[in-house]
mmCIF file of N, CA and C in Angstrom:
data_model
loop_
_atom_site.group_PDB
_atom_site.id
_atom_site.type_symbol
_atom_site.label_atom_id
_atom_site.label_comp_id
_atom_site.label_asym_id
_atom_site.label_seq_id
_atom_site.Cartn_x
_atom_site.Cartn_y
_atom_site.Cartn_z
ATOM 1 N N MET A 1 -27.868 -145.792 -148.325
ATOM 2 C CA MET A 1 -28.987 -144.897 -148.457
ATOM 3 C C MET A 1 -28.898 -143.871 -147.341
ATOM 4 N N ALA A 2 -29.211 -142.657 -147.698
ATOM 5 C CA ALA A 2 -29.076 -141.598 -146.714
ATOM 6 C C ALA A 2 -30.153 -140.539 -146.912
ATOM 7 N N VAL A 3 -30.684 -140.079 -145.806
ATOM 8 C CA VAL A 3 -31.625 -138.967 -145.836
ATOM 9 C C VAL A 3 -30.812 -137.678 -145.799
ATOM 10 N N ASN A 4 -31.185 -136.729 -146.625
ATOM 11 C CA ASN A 4 -30.576 -135.405 -146.689
ATOM 12 C C ASN A 4 -29.068 -135.416 -146.959
ATOM 13 N N PRO A 5 -28.650 -135.949 -148.127
ATOM 14 C CA PRO A 5 -27.233 -135.861 -148.492
ATOM 15 C C PRO A 5 -26.853 -134.400 -148.767
ATOM 16 N N GLN A 6 -25.566 -134.133 -148.877
ATOM 17 C CA GLN A 6 -25.091 -132.773 -149.136
ATOM 18 C C GLN A 6 -25.559 -132.277 -150.492
ATOM 19 N N LEU A 7 -26.033 -131.032 -150.512
ATOM 20 C CA LEU A 7 -26.501 -130.397 -151.742
ATOM 21 C C LEU A 7 -25.830 -129.041 -151.904
ATOM 22 N N TYR A 8 -25.641 -128.631 -153.158
ATOM 23 C CA TYR A 8 -25.218 -127.264 -153.434
ATOM 24 C C TYR A 8 -26.402 -126.335 -153.177
ATOM 25 N N PRO A 9 -26.181 -125.035 -153.020
ATOM 26 C CA PRO A 9 -27.303 -124.107 -152.798
ATOM 27 C C PRO A 9 -28.360 -124.134 -153.904
ATOM 28 N N ASN A 10 -27.982 -124.516 -155.130
ATOM 29 C CA ASN A 10 -28.962 -124.587 -156.226
ATOM 30 C C ASN A 10 -29.769 -125.888 -156.215
ATOM 31 N N GLY A 11 -29.490 -126.792 -155.252
ATOM 32 C CA GLY A 11 -30.234 -128.037 -155.134
ATOM 33 C C GLY A 11 -29.586 -129.234 -155.790
ATOM 34 N N MET A 12 -28.496 -129.035 -156.491
ATOM 35 C CA MET A 12 -27.774 -130.150 -157.140
ATOM 36 C C MET A 12 -26.973 -130.899 -156.070
ATOM 37 N N PRO A 13 -26.976 -132.236 -156.116
ATOM 38 C CA PRO A 13 -26.180 -132.994 -155.151
ATOM 39 C C PRO A 13 -24.682 -132.770 -155.329
ATOM 40 N N VAL A 14 -23.959 -132.755 -154.226
ATOM 41 C CA VAL A 14 -22.503 -132.643 -154.272
ATOM 42 C C VAL A 14 -21.965 -134.000 -154.719
ATOM 43 N N PRO A 15 -21.212 -134.061 -155.825
ATOM 44 C CA PRO A 15 -20.753 -135.365 -156.332
ATOM 45 C C PRO A 15 -19.617 -135.953 -155.499
ATOM 46 N N PHE A 16 -19.548 -137.285 -155.493
ATOM 47 C CA PHE A 16 -18.432 -138.007 -154.895
ATOM 48 C C PHE A 16 -17.247 -137.942 -155.857
ATOM 49 N N VAL A 17 -16.099 -138.416 -155.404
ATOM 50 C CA VAL A 17 -14.922 -138.496 -156.272
ATOM 51 C C VAL A 17 -15.237 -139.446 -157.425
ATOM 52 N N ASN A 18 -14.946 -139.032 -158.639
ATOM 53 C CA ASN A 18 -15.183 -139.805 -159.871
ATOM 54 C C ASN A 18 -16.657 -140.058 -160.179
ATOM 55 N N GLU A 19 -17.562 -139.316 -159.570
ATOM 56 C CA GLU A 19 -18.992 -139.462 -159.860
ATOM 57 C C GLU A 19 -19.390 -138.492 -160.966
ATOM 58 N N ILE A 20 -20.204 -138.965 -161.902
ATOM 59 C CA ILE A 20 -20.675 -138.145 -163.010
ATOM 60 C C ILE A 20 -22.197 -138.221 -163.051
ATOM 61 N N PHE A 21 -22.862 -137.083 -162.942
ATOM 62 C CA PHE A 21 -24.319 -137.050 -163.070
ATOM 63 C C PHE A 21 -24.671 -137.035 -164.547
ATOM 64 N N VAL A 22 -25.515 -137.978 -164.959
ATOM 65 C CA VAL A 22 -25.826 -138.136 -166.376
ATOM 66 C C VAL A 22 -27.256 -137.743 -166.730
ATOM 67 N N LEU A 23 -28.110 -137.580 -165.724
ATOM 68 C CA LEU A 23 -29.515 -137.310 -166.004
ATOM 69 C C LEU A 23 -30.151 -136.582 -164.836
ATOM 70 N N ALA A 24 -31.031 -135.646 -165.128
ATOM 71 C CA ALA A 24 -31.833 -134.965 -164.111
ATOM 72 C C ALA A 24 -33.242 -134.823 -164.665
ATOM 73 N N ARG A 25 -34.229 -135.215 -163.881
ATOM 74 C CA ARG A 25 -35.632 -135.099 -164.299
ATOM 75 C C ARG A 25 -36.419 -134.436 -163.192
ATOM 76 N N ASP A 26 -37.142 -133.357 -163.539
ATOM 77 C CA ASP A 26 -37.977 -132.714 -162.528
ATOM 78 C C ASP A 26 -39.421 -133.159 -162.695
ATOM 79 N N GLY A 27 -40.256 -132.774 -161.760
ATOM 80 C CA GLY A 27 -41.654 -133.179 -161.780
ATOM 81 C C GLY A 27 -41.852 -134.625 -161.384
ATOM 82 N N VAL A 28 -40.918 -135.178 -160.616
ATOM 83 C CA VAL A 28 -40.964 -136.580 -160.203
ATOM 84 C C VAL A 28 -41.693 -136.692 -158.866
ATOM 85 N N GLU A 29 -42.604 -137.652 -158.761
ATOM 86 C CA GLU A 29 -43.232 -137.971 -157.484
ATOM 87 C C GLU A 29 -42.456 -139.118 -156.864
ATOM 88 N N PHE A 30 -42.095 -138.967 -155.593
ATOM 89 C CA PHE A 30 -41.228 -139.911 -154.909
ATOM 90 C C PHE A 30 -41.887 -140.358 -153.618
ATOM 91 N N GLU A 31 -41.842 -141.662 -153.355
ATOM 92 C CA GLU A 31 -42.387 -142.211 -152.115
ATOM 93 C C GLU A 31 -41.447 -143.300 -151.628
ATOM 94 N N ILE A 32 -41.129 -143.247 -150.360
ATOM 95 C CA ILE A 32 -40.267 -144.266 -149.768
ATOM 96 C C ILE A 32 -40.788 -144.591 -148.379
ATOM 97 N N ASP A 33 -40.620 -145.852 -147.994
ATOM 98 C CA ASP A 33 -41.065 -146.259 -146.657
ATOM 99 C C ASP A 33 -39.941 -146.979 -145.927
ATOM 100 N N LYS A 34 -40.182 -147.222 -144.661
ATOM 101 C CA LYS A 34 -39.250 -147.931 -143.781
ATOM 102 C C LYS A 34 -37.929 -147.194 -143.587
ATOM 103 N N ILE A 35 -38.001 -145.854 -143.464
ATOM 104 C CA ILE A 35 -36.821 -145.065 -143.131
ATOM 105 C C ILE A 35 -36.791 -144.939 -141.610
ATOM 106 N N PRO A 36 -35.767 -145.456 -140.946
ATOM 107 C CA PRO A 36 -35.722 -145.384 -139.483
ATOM 108 C C PRO A 36 -35.696 -143.947 -138.970
ATOM 109 N N GLY A 37 -36.586 -143.656 -138.021
ATOM 110 C CA GLY A 37 -36.579 -142.374 -137.326
ATOM 111 C C GLY A 37 -37.035 -141.171 -138.118
ATOM 112 N N ASN A 38 -37.747 -141.348 -139.208
ATOM 113 C CA ASN A 38 -38.173 -140.209 -140.005
ATOM 114 C C ASN A 38 -39.665 -140.265 -140.269
ATOM 115 N N GLN A 39 -40.445 -139.483 -139.559
ATOM 116 C CA GLN A 39 -41.897 -139.341 -139.758
ATOM 117 C C GLN A 39 -42.599 -140.688 -139.876
ATOM 118 N N GLY A 40 -42.334 -141.586 -138.967
ATOM 119 C CA GLY A 40 -42.959 -142.900 -139.016
ATOM 120 C C GLY A 40 -42.394 -143.778 -140.110
ATOM 121 N N GLY A 41 -41.331 -143.361 -140.742
ATOM 122 C CA GLY A 41 -40.676 -144.174 -141.766
ATOM 123 C C GLY A 41 -41.183 -143.983 -143.170
ATOM 124 N N ASN A 42 -42.212 -143.157 -143.376
ATOM 125 C CA ASN A 42 -42.781 -142.948 -144.718
ATOM 126 C C ASN A 42 -42.624 -141.491 -145.140
ATOM 127 N N VAL A 43 -42.223 -141.273 -146.391
ATOM 128 C CA VAL A 43 -42.075 -139.918 -146.923
ATOM 129 C C VAL A 43 -42.583 -139.899 -148.356
ATOM 130 N N LYS A 44 -43.347 -138.862 -148.696
ATOM 131 C CA LYS A 44 -43.793 -138.623 -150.071
ATOM 132 C C LYS A 44 -43.404 -137.200 -150.431
ATOM 133 N N GLY A 45 -43.049 -136.991 -151.675
ATOM 134 C CA GLY A 45 -42.719 -135.644 -152.109
ATOM 135 C C GLY A 45 -42.625 -135.545 -153.611
ATOM 136 N N LYS A 46 -42.566 -134.317 -154.100
ATOM 137 C CA LYS A 46 -42.369 -134.043 -155.529
ATOM 138 C C LYS A 46 -41.093 -133.248 -155.660
ATOM 139 N N GLY A 47 -40.363 -133.495 -156.738
ATOM 140 C CA GLY A 47 -39.126 -132.769 -156.932
ATOM 141 C C GLY A 47 -38.353 -133.265 -158.134
ATOM 142 N N THR A 48 -37.031 -133.321 -157.996
ATOM 143 C CA THR A 48 -36.124 -133.682 -159.082
ATOM 144 C C THR A 48 -35.316 -134.905 -158.687
ATOM 145 N N ILE A 49 -35.118 -135.805 -159.651
ATOM 146 C CA ILE A 49 -34.256 -136.952 -159.402
ATOM 147 C C ILE A 49 -33.018 -136.822 -160.284
ATOM 148 N N PHE A 50 -31.867 -137.056 -159.683
ATOM 149 C CA PHE A 50 -30.584 -136.999 -160.368
ATOM 150 C C PHE A 50 -30.019 -138.407 -160.431
ATOM 151 N N LEU A 51 -29.533 -138.814 -161.592
ATOM 152 C CA LEU A 51 -28.957 -140.138 -161.784
ATOM 153 C C LEU A 51 -27.484 -139.992 -162.134
ATOM 154 N N SER A 52 -26.647 -140.754 -161.441
ATOM 155 C CA SER A 52 -25.213 -140.729 -161.732
ATOM 156 C C SER A 52 -24.738 -142.155 -161.979
ATOM 157 N N ASN A 53 -23.453 -142.310 -162.176
ATOM 158 C CA ASN A 53 -22.888 -143.645 -162.359
ATOM 159 C C ASN A 53 -22.791 -144.401 -161.036
ATOM 160 N N ILE A 54 -23.109 -143.755 -159.913
ATOM 161 C CA ILE A 54 -23.006 -144.372 -158.592
ATOM 162 C C ILE A 54 -24.345 -144.462 -157.862
ATOM 163 N N ARG A 55 -25.205 -143.463 -158.029
ATOM 164 C CA ARG A 55 -26.411 -143.381 -157.200
ATOM 165 C C ARG A 55 -27.522 -142.588 -157.877
ATOM 166 N N MET A 56 -28.702 -142.652 -157.266
ATOM 167 C CA MET A 56 -29.825 -141.796 -157.605
ATOM 168 C C MET A 56 -30.066 -140.898 -156.402
ATOM 169 N N VAL A 57 -30.323 -139.630 -156.648
ATOM 170 C CA VAL A 57 -30.605 -138.693 -155.564
ATOM 171 C C VAL A 57 -31.908 -137.975 -155.881
ATOM 172 N N PHE A 58 -32.879 -138.083 -154.968
ATOM 173 C CA PHE A 58 -34.126 -137.345 -155.096
ATOM 174 C C PHE A 58 -34.000 -136.093 -154.252
ATOM 175 N N VAL A 59 -34.336 -134.929 -154.838
ATOM 176 C CA VAL A 59 -34.320 -133.660 -154.120
ATOM 177 C C VAL A 59 -35.726 -133.078 -154.196
ATOM 178 N N ALA A 60 -36.356 -132.903 -153.043
ATOM 179 C CA ALA A 60 -37.726 -132.389 -152.981
ATOM 180 C C ALA A 60 -37.750 -130.913 -153.347
ATOM 181 N N SER A 61 -38.780 -130.499 -154.098
ATOM 182 C CA SER A 61 -38.914 -129.086 -154.443
ATOM 183 C C SER A 61 -39.366 -128.274 -153.234
ATOM 184 N N LYS A 62 -40.144 -128.888 -152.339
ATOM 185 C CA LYS A 62 -40.553 -128.267 -151.074
ATOM 186 C C LYS A 62 -40.247 -129.278 -149.967
ATOM 187 N N PRO A 63 -39.445 -128.902 -148.976
ATOM 188 C CA PRO A 63 -39.126 -129.840 -147.893
ATOM 189 C C PRO A 63 -40.384 -130.338 -147.183
ATOM 190 N N VAL A 64 -40.388 -131.616 -146.830
ATOM 191 C CA VAL A 64 -41.485 -132.238 -146.096
ATOM 192 C C VAL A 64 -40.953 -132.508 -144.688
ATOM 193 N N GLY A 65 -41.281 -131.641 -143.735
ATOM 194 C CA GLY A 65 -40.704 -131.751 -142.400
ATOM 195 C C GLY A 65 -39.211 -131.494 -142.489
ATOM 196 N N ASN A 66 -38.416 -132.440 -142.007
ATOM 197 C CA ASN A 66 -36.958 -132.297 -142.107
ATOM 198 C C ASN A 66 -36.393 -133.060 -143.312
ATOM 199 N N PHE A 67 -37.249 -133.574 -144.174
ATOM 200 C CA PHE A 67 -36.832 -134.318 -145.364
ATOM 201 C C PHE A 67 -36.651 -133.367 -146.541
ATOM 202 N N VAL A 68 -35.421 -133.330 -147.080
ATOM 203 C CA VAL A 68 -35.122 -132.481 -148.236
ATOM 204 C C VAL A 68 -34.675 -133.326 -149.420
ATOM 205 N N ALA A 69 -33.890 -134.385 -149.157
ATOM 206 C CA ALA A 69 -33.341 -135.204 -150.240
ATOM 207 C C ALA A 69 -33.111 -136.625 -149.750
ATOM 208 N N PHE A 70 -32.977 -137.543 -150.703
ATOM 209 C CA PHE A 70 -32.716 -138.943 -150.374
ATOM 210 C C PHE A 70 -31.746 -139.517 -151.389
ATOM 211 N N ASP A 71 -30.743 -140.221 -150.894
ATOM 212 C CA ASP A 71 -29.648 -140.764 -151.683
ATOM 213 C C ASP A 71 -29.797 -142.291 -151.745
ATOM 214 N N MET A 72 -29.812 -142.865 -152.958
ATOM 215 C CA MET A 72 -29.942 -144.316 -153.127
ATOM 216 C C MET A 72 -28.794 -144.845 -153.970
ATOM 217 N N PRO A 73 -27.800 -145.512 -153.364
ATOM 218 C CA PRO A 73 -26.718 -146.106 -154.162
ATOM 219 C C PRO A 73 -27.286 -147.183 -155.091
ATOM 220 N N LEU A 74 -26.858 -147.171 -156.347
ATOM 221 C CA LEU A 74 -27.361 -148.149 -157.322
ATOM 222 C C LEU A 74 -27.009 -149.577 -156.930
ATOM 223 N N LEU A 75 -25.950 -149.756 -156.167
ATOM 224 C CA LEU A 75 -25.520 -151.074 -155.723
ATOM 225 C C LEU A 75 -26.588 -151.772 -154.881
ATOM 226 N N TYR A 76 -27.377 -150.979 -154.128
ATOM 227 C CA TYR A 76 -28.379 -151.560 -153.220
ATOM 228 C C TYR A 76 -29.783 -151.608 -153.806
ATOM 229 N N VAL A 77 -29.981 -151.106 -155.011
ATOM 230 C CA VAL A 77 -31.302 -151.147 -155.641
ATOM 231 C C VAL A 77 -31.458 -152.491 -156.348
ATOM 232 N N HIS A 78 -32.513 -153.216 -155.997
ATOM 233 C CA HIS A 78 -32.764 -154.506 -156.654
ATOM 234 C C HIS A 78 -34.271 -154.711 -156.811
ATOM 235 N N GLY A 79 -34.616 -155.666 -157.608
ATOM 236 C CA GLY A 79 -36.029 -155.942 -157.860
ATOM 237 C C GLY A 79 -36.711 -154.789 -158.582
ATOM 238 N N GLU A 80 -35.933 -154.021 -159.358
ATOM 239 C CA GLU A 80 -36.516 -152.870 -160.041
ATOM 240 C C GLU A 80 -37.461 -153.335 -161.145
ATOM 241 N N LYS A 81 -38.502 -152.539 -161.344
ATOM 242 C CA LYS A 81 -39.512 -152.883 -162.333
ATOM 243 C C LYS A 81 -40.036 -151.597 -162.954
ATOM 244 N N PHE A 82 -40.101 -151.571 -164.275
ATOM 245 C CA PHE A 82 -40.666 -150.443 -165.003
ATOM 246 C C PHE A 82 -42.124 -150.766 -165.271
ATOM 247 N N ASN A 83 -43.028 -149.955 -164.742
ATOM 248 C CA ASN A 83 -44.469 -150.186 -164.865
ATOM 249 C C ASN A 83 -45.074 -149.236 -165.884
ATOM 250 N N GLN A 84 -45.941 -149.766 -166.755
ATOM 251 C CA GLN A 84 -46.629 -148.954 -167.744
ATOM 252 C C GLN A 84 -48.136 -149.191 -167.648
ATOM 253 N N PRO A 85 -48.781 -148.581 -166.640
ATOM 254 C CA PRO A 85 -50.227 -148.769 -166.520
ATOM 255 C C PRO A 85 -50.980 -148.084 -167.660
ATOM 256 N N ILE A 86 -52.171 -148.547 -167.926
ATOM 257 C CA ILE A 86 -52.961 -148.011 -169.039
ATOM 258 C C ILE A 86 -53.430 -146.586 -168.754
ATOM 259 N N PHE A 87 -53.924 -146.311 -167.535
ATOM 260 C CA PHE A 87 -54.529 -145.015 -167.249
ATOM 261 C C PHE A 87 -53.670 -144.089 -166.394
ATOM 262 N N TYR A 88 -52.489 -144.475 -166.013
ATOM 263 C CA TYR A 88 -51.633 -143.640 -165.167
ATOM 264 C C TYR A 88 -50.266 -143.467 -165.808
ATOM 265 N N CYS A 89 -49.420 -142.674 -165.179
ATOM 266 C CA CYS A 89 -48.074 -142.427 -165.694
ATOM 267 C C CYS A 89 -47.175 -143.645 -165.514
ATOM 268 N N ASN A 90 -46.219 -143.773 -166.409
ATOM 269 C CA ASN A 90 -45.188 -144.813 -166.245
ATOM 270 C C ASN A 90 -44.443 -144.538 -164.944
ATOM 271 N N ASN A 91 -43.955 -145.617 -164.312
ATOM 272 C CA ASN A 91 -43.222 -145.439 -163.068
ATOM 273 C C ASN A 91 -42.249 -146.594 -162.871
ATOM 274 N N ILE A 92 -41.309 -146.379 -161.979
ATOM 275 C CA ILE A 92 -40.322 -147.399 -161.636
ATOM 276 C C ILE A 92 -40.509 -147.737 -160.173
ATOM 277 N N SER A 93 -40.490 -149.008 -159.868
ATOM 278 C CA SER A 93 -40.553 -149.444 -158.470
ATOM 279 C C SER A 93 -39.392 -150.386 -158.217
ATOM 280 N N GLY A 94 -39.053 -150.537 -156.973
ATOM 281 C CA GLY A 94 -37.944 -151.434 -156.628
ATOM 282 C C GLY A 94 -37.797 -151.535 -155.131
ATOM 283 N N ARG A 95 -36.813 -152.290 -154.734
ATOM 284 C CA ARG A 95 -36.504 -152.489 -153.309
ATOM 285 C C ARG A 95 -35.096 -152.042 -153.035
#
């Protein structure tokens, strides 16, 4: 996991060797906690999430302090859960 991975000027993440981006969704609300050394470890933002065969990358539409993007390798995502509340938007949570 990495804060502020490399991005192209248009905001698209720079792919790794043999990485293929298969999905991009904008209008995503993103919240993460326990990030060492970054605004008390908690960050919230709105932007676009990119999904590849290797990782998920969230890119904020407006930077929050020094936070612009966050990289999450799929290998380290576990305990994922798709939530469908009655009165709110569907969402995914995980560790």
